[in-house]
PDB file of C-alpha atoms in Angstrom:
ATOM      1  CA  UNK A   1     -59.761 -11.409  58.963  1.00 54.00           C
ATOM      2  CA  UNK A   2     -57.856  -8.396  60.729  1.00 54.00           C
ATOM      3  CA  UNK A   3     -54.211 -10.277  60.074  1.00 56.00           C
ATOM      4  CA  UNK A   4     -55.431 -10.793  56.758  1.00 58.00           C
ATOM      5  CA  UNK A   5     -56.110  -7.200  55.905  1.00 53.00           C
ATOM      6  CA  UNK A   6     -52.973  -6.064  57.913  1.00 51.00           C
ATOM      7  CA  UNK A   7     -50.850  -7.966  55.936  1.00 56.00           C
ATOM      8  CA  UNK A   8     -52.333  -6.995  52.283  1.00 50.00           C
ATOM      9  CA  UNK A   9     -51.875  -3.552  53.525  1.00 56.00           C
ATOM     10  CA  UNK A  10     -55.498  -2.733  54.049  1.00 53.00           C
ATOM     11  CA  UNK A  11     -54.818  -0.850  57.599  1.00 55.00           C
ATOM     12  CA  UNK A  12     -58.481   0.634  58.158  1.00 64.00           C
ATOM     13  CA  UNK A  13     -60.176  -2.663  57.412  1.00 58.00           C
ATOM     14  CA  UNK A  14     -57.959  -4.583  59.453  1.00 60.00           C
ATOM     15  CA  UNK A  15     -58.684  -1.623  62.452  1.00 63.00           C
ATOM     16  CA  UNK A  16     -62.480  -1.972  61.776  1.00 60.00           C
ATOM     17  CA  UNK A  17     -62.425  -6.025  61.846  1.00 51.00           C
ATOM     18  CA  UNK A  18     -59.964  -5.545  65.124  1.00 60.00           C
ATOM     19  CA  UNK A  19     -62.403  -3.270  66.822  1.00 64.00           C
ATOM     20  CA  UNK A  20     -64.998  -6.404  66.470  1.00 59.00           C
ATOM     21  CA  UNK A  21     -63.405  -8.612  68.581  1.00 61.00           C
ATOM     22  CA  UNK A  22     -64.865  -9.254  71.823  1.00 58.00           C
ATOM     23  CA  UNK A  23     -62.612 -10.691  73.637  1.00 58.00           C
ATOM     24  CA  UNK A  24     -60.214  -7.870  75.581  1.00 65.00           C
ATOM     25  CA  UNK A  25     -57.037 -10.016  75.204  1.00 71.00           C
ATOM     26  CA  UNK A  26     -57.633 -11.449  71.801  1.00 71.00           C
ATOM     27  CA  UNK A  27     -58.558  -7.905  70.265  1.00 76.00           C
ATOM     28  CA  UNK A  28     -55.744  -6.188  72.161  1.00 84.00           C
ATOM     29  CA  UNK A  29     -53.099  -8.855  69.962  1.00 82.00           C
ATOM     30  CA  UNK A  30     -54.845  -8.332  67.015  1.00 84.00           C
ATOM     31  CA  UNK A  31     -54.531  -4.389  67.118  1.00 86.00           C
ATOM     32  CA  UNK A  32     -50.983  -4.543  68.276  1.00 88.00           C
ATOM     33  CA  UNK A  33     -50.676  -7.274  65.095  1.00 87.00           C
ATOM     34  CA  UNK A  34     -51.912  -4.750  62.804  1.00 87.00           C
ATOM     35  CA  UNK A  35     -49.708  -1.553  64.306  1.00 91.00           C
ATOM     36  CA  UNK A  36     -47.008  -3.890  63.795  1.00 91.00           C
ATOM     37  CA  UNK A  37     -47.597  -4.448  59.972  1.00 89.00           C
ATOM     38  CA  UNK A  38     -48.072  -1.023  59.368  1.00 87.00           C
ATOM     39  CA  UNK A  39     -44.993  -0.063  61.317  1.00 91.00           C
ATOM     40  CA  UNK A  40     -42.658  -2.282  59.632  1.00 90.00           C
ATOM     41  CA  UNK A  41     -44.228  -1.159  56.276  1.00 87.00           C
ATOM     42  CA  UNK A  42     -42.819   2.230  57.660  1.00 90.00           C
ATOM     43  CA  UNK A  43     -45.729   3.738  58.036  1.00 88.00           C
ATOM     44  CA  UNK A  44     -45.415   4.699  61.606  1.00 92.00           C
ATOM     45  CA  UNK A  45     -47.866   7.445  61.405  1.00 91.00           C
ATOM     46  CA  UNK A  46     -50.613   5.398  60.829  1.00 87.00           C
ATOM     47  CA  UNK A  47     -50.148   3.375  62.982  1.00 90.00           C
ATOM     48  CA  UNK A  48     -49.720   6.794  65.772  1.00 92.00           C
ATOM     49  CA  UNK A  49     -52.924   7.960  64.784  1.00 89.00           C
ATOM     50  CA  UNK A  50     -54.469   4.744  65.284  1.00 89.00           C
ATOM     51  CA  UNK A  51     -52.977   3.979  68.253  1.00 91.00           C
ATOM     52  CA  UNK A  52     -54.450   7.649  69.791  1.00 91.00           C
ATOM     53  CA  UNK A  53     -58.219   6.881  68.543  1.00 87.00           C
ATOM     54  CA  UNK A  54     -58.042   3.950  71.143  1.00 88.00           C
ATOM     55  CA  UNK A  55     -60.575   4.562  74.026  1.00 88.00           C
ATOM     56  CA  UNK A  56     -60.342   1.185  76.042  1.00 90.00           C
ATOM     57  CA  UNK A  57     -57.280   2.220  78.343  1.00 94.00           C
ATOM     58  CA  UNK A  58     -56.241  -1.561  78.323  1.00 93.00           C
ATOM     59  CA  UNK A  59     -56.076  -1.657  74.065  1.00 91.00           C
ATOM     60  CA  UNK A  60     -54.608   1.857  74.203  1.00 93.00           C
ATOM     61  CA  UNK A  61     -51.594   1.121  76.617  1.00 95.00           C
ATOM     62  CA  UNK A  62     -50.775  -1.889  74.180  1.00 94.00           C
ATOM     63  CA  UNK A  63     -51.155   0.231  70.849  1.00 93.00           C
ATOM     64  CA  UNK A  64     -48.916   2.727  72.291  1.00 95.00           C
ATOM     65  CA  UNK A  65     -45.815   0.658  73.327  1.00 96.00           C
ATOM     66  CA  UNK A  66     -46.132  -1.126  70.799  1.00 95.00           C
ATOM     67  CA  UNK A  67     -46.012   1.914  68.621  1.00 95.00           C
ATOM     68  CA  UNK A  68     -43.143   3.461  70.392  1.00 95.00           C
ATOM     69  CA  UNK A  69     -41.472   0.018  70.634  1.00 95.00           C
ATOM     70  CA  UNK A  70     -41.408   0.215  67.020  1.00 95.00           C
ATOM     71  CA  UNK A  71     -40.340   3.567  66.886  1.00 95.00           C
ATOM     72  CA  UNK A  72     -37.413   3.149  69.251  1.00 95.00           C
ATOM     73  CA  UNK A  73     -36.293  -0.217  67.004  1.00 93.00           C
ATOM     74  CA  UNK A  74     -36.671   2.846  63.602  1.00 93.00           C
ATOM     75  CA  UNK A  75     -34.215   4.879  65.379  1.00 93.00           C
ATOM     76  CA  UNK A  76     -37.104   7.820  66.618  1.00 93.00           C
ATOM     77  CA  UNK A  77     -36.377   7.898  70.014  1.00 91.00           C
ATOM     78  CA  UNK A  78     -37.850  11.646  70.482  1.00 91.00           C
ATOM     79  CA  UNK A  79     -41.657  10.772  68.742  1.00 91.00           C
ATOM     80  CA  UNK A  80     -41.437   7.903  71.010  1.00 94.00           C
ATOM     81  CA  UNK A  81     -41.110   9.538  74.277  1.00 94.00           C
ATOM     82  CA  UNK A  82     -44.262  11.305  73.577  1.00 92.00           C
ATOM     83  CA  UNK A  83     -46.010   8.157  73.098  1.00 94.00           C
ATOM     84  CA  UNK A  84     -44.538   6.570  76.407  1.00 95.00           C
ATOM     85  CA  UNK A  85     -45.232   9.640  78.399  1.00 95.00           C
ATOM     86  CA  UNK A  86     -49.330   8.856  77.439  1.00 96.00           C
ATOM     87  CA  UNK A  87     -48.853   5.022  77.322  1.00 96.00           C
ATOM     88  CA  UNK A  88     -48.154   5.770  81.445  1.00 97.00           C
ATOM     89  CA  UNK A  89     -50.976   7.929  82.476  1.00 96.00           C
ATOM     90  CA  UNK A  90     -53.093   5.478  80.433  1.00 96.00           C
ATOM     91  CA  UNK A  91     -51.710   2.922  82.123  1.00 96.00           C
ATOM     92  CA  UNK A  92     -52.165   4.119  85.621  1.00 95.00           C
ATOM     93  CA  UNK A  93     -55.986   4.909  84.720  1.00 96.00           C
ATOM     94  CA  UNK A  94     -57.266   0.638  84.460  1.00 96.00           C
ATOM     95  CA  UNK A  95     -59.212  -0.394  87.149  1.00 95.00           C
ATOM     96  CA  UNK A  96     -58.526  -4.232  86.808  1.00 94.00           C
ATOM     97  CA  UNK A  97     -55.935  -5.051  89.168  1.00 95.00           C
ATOM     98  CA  UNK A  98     -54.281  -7.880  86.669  1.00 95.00           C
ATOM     99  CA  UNK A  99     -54.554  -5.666  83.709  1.00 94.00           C
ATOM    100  CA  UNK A 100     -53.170  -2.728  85.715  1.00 96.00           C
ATOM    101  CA  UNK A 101     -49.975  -4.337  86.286  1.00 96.00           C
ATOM    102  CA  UNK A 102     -49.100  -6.069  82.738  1.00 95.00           C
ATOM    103  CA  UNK A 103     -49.569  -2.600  81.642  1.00 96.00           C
ATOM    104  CA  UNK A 104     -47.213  -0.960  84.094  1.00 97.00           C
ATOM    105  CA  UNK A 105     -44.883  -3.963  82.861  1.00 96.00           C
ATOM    106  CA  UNK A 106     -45.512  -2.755  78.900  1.00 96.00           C
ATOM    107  CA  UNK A 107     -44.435   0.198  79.500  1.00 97.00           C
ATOM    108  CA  UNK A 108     -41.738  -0.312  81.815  1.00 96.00           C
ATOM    109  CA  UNK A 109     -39.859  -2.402  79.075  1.00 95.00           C
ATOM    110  CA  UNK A 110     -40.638   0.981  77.071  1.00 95.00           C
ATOM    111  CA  UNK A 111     -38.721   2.987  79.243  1.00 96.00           C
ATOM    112  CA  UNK A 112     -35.864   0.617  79.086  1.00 94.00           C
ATOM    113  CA  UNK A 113     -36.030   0.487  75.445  1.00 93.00           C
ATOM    114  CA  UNK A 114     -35.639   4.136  75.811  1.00 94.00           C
ATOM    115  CA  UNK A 115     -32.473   4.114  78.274  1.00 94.00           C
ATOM    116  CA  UNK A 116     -34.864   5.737  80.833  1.00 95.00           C
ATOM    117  CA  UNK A 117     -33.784   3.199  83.814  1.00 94.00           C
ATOM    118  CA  UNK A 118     -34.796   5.452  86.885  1.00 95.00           C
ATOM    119  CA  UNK A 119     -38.350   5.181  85.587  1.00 96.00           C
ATOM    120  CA  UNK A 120     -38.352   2.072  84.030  1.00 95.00           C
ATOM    121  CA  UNK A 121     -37.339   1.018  87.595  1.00 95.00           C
ATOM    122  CA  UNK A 122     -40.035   3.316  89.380  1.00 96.00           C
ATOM    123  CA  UNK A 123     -42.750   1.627  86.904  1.00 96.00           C
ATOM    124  CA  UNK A 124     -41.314  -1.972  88.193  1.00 95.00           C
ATOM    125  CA  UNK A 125     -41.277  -1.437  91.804  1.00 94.00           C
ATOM    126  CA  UNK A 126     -44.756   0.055  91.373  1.00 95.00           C
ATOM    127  CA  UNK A 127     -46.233  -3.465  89.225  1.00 95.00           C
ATOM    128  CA  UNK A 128     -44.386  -5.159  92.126  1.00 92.00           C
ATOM    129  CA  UNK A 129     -46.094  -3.261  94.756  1.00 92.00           C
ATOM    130  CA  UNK A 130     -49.413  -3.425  92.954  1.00 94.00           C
ATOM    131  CA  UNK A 131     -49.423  -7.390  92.549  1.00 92.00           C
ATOM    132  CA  UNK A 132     -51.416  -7.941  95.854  1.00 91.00           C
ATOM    133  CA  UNK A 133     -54.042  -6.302  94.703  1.00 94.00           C
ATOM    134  CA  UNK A 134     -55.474  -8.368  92.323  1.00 93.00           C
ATOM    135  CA  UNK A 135     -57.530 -10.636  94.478  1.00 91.00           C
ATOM    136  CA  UNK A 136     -58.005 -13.940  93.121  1.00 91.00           C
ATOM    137  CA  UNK A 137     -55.593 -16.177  93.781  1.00 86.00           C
ATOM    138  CA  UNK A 138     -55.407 -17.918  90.276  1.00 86.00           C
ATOM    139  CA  UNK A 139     -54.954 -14.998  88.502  1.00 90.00           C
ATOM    140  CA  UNK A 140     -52.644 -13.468  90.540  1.00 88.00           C
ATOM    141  CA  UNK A 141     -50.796 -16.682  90.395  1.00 83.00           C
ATOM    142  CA  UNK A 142     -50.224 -15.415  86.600  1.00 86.00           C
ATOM    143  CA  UNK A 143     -49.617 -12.257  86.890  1.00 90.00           C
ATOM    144  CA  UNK A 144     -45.868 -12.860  89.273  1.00 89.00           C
ATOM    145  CA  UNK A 145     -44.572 -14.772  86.424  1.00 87.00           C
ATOM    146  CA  UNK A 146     -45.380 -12.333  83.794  1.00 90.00           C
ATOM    147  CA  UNK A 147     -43.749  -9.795  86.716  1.00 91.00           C
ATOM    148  CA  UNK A 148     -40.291 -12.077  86.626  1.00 88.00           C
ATOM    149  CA  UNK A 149     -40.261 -12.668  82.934  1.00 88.00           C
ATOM    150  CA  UNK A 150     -40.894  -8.770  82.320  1.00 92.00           C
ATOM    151  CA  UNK A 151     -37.775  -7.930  84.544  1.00 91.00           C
ATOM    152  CA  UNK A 152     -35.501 -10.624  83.299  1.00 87.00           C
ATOM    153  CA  UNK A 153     -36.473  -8.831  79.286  1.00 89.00           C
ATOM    154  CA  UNK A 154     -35.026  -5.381  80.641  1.00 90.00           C
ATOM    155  CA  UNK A 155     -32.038  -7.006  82.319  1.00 88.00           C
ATOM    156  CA  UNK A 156     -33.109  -7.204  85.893  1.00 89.00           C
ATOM    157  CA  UNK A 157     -32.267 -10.503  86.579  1.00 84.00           C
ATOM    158  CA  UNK A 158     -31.647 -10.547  90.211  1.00 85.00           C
ATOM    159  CA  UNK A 159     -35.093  -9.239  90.474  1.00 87.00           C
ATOM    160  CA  UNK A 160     -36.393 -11.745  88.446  1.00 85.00           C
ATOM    161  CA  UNK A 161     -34.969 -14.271  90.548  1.00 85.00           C
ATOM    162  CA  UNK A 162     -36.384 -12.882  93.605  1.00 85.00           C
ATOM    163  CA  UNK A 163     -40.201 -12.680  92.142  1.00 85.00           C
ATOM    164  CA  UNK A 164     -39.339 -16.633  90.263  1.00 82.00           C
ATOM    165  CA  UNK A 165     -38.154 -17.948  93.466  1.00 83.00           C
ATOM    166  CA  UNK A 166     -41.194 -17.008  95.799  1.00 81.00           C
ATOM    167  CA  UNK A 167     -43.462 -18.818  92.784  1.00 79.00           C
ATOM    168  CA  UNK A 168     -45.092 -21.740  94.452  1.00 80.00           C
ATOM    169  CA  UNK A 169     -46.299 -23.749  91.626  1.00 80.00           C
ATOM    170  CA  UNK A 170     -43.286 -25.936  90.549  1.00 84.00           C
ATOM    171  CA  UNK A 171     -43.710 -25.858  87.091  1.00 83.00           C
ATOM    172  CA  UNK A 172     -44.323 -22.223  86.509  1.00 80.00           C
ATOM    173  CA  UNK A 173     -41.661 -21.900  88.803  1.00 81.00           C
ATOM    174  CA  UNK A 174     -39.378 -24.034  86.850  1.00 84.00           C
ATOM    175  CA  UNK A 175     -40.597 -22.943  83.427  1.00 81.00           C
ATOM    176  CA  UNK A 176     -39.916 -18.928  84.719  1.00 79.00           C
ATOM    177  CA  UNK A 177     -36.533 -19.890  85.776  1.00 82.00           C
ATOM    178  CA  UNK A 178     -35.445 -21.375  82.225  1.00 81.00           C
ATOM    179  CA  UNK A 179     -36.818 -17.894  80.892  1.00 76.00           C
ATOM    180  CA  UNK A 180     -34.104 -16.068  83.296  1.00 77.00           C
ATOM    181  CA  UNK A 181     -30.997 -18.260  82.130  1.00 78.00           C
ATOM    182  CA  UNK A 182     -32.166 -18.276  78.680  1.00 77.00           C
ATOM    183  CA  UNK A 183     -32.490 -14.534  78.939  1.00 73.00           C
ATOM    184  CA  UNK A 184     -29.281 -14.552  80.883  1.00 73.00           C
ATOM    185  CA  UNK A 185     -27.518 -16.368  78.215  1.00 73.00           C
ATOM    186  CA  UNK A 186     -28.572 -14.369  75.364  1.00 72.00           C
ATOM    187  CA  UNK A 187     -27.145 -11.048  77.081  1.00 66.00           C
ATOM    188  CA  UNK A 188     -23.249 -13.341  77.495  1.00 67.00           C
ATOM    189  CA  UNK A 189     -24.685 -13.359  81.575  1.00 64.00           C
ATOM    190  CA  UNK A 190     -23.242 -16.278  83.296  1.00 55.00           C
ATOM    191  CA  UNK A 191     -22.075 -15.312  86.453  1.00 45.00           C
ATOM    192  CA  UNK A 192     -25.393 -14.305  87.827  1.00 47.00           C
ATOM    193  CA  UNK A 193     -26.096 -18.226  87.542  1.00 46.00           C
ATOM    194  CA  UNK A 194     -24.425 -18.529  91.235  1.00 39.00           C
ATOM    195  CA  UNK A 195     -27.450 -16.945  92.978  1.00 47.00           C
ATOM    196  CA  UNK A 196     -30.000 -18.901  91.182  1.00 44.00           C
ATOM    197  CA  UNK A 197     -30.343 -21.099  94.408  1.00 40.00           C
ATOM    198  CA  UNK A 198     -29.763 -20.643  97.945  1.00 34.00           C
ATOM    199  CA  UNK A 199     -32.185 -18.299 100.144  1.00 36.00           C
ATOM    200  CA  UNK A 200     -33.696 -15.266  98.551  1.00 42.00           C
ATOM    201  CA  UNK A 201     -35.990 -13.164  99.578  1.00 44.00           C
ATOM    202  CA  UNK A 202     -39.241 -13.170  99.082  1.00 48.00           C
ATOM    203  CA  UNK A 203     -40.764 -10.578  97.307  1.00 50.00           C
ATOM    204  CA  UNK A 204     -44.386 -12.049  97.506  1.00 54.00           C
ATOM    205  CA  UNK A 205     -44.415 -12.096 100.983  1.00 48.00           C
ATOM    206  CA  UNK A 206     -41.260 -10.536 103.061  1.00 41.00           C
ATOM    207  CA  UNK A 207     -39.931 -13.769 104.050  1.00 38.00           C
ATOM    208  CA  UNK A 208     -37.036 -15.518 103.435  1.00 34.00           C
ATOM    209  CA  UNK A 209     -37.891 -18.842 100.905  1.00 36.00           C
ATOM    210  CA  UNK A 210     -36.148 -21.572  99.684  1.00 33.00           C
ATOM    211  CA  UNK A 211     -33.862 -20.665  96.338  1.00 34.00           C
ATOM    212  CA  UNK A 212     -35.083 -22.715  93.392  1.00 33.00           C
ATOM    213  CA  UNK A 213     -38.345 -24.323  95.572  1.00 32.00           C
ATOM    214  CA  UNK A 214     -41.518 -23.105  96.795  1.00 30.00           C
ATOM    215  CA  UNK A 215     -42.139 -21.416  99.778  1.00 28.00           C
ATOM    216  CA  UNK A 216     -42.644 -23.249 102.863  1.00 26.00           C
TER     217      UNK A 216
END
């Protein structure tokens, strides 16, 4: 019902139905669904102020990049550093490990969006660092592809190999590395190709692994 209202321009129903939801992730893509409608009906200051009522830090770090992604994409680079500046202390206030990270990554890509590499890097190094810390295995199993596939969006595609080639499970591992040469190839990046196997090192675990296979 939220899509629905977004896209017949109803904005505050589609918030209130949004707000309904449950589920964290599912009501997280419907609210950044509905700033998305209203931002590309060019009204980007409804969609602010919506994005600013947010409590949940989780929903709020999503509202506001995708907000200031938007805002970048309108050619508003100087509203949208204000956004990015609180998308990051919200960001750094989530207490769920998994959750923490994705949202350094969201705003990471921000930063890059904004030609702000030295902290678009600082915010990568830090999901890196962070990754061990979400405890269960599965999960965390997740969260290093999301990692790769988040560096490989802004560019970073020697880092991405290094995360994708410490992956153990063969298909995700496979599956990440099609998202780095298709990414790759949609920037004209070719020569990178050469280091897609042989060693690398292992960011998961400090060791050197296999290129292209799981660790040992």
């Amino acid at each position: 019902m939220a899509r629905t209202a977004a896209e017949s321009g109803d904005h505050d129903r589609a918030v209130d139905y949004a707000s309904r939801i449950n589920k964290d992730t599912l009501r997280t893509g419907v609210v950044c669904h509905v700033l998305k409608v209203s931002c590309k009906a060019g009204d980007h200051g409804q969609a602010v102020r919506t994005a600013l009522l947010i409590s949940d830090p989780i929903v709020r770090t999503a509202a506001l990049t995708t907000v200031t992604d938007a805002l970048i994409t309108a050619g508003r680079p100087e509203e949208a550093v204000a956004l990015r500046d609180d998308a990051e202390s919200t960001a750094t206030t989530i207490t769920d490990p998994g959750q923490h990270v994705h949202a350094l990554l969201k705003v990471a890509l921000t930063c890059s969006g904004l030609r702000d590499r030295d902290r678009a890097d600082r915010l990568f190094d830090r999901a890196v660092t962070d990754v061990p810390t979400v405890v269960d295995p599965g999960e965390r199993d997740l969260v290093w592809p999301a990692v790769a596939r988040a560096l490989a969006a802004a560019g970073l595609y020697d880092r991405g190999i290094d995360v994708a080639s410490g992956l153990t499970d063969p298909g995700r591992r496979s599956r990440v590395f099609a998202r780095l040469g298709t990414a790759a190839a949609t920037a004209g990046i070719t020569t990178g190709r050469r280091n897609w196997c042989g060693p690398r090192s292992d960011p998961h675990t400090s060791s050197p692994t296999p290129g292209c296979g799981a660790r040992p």
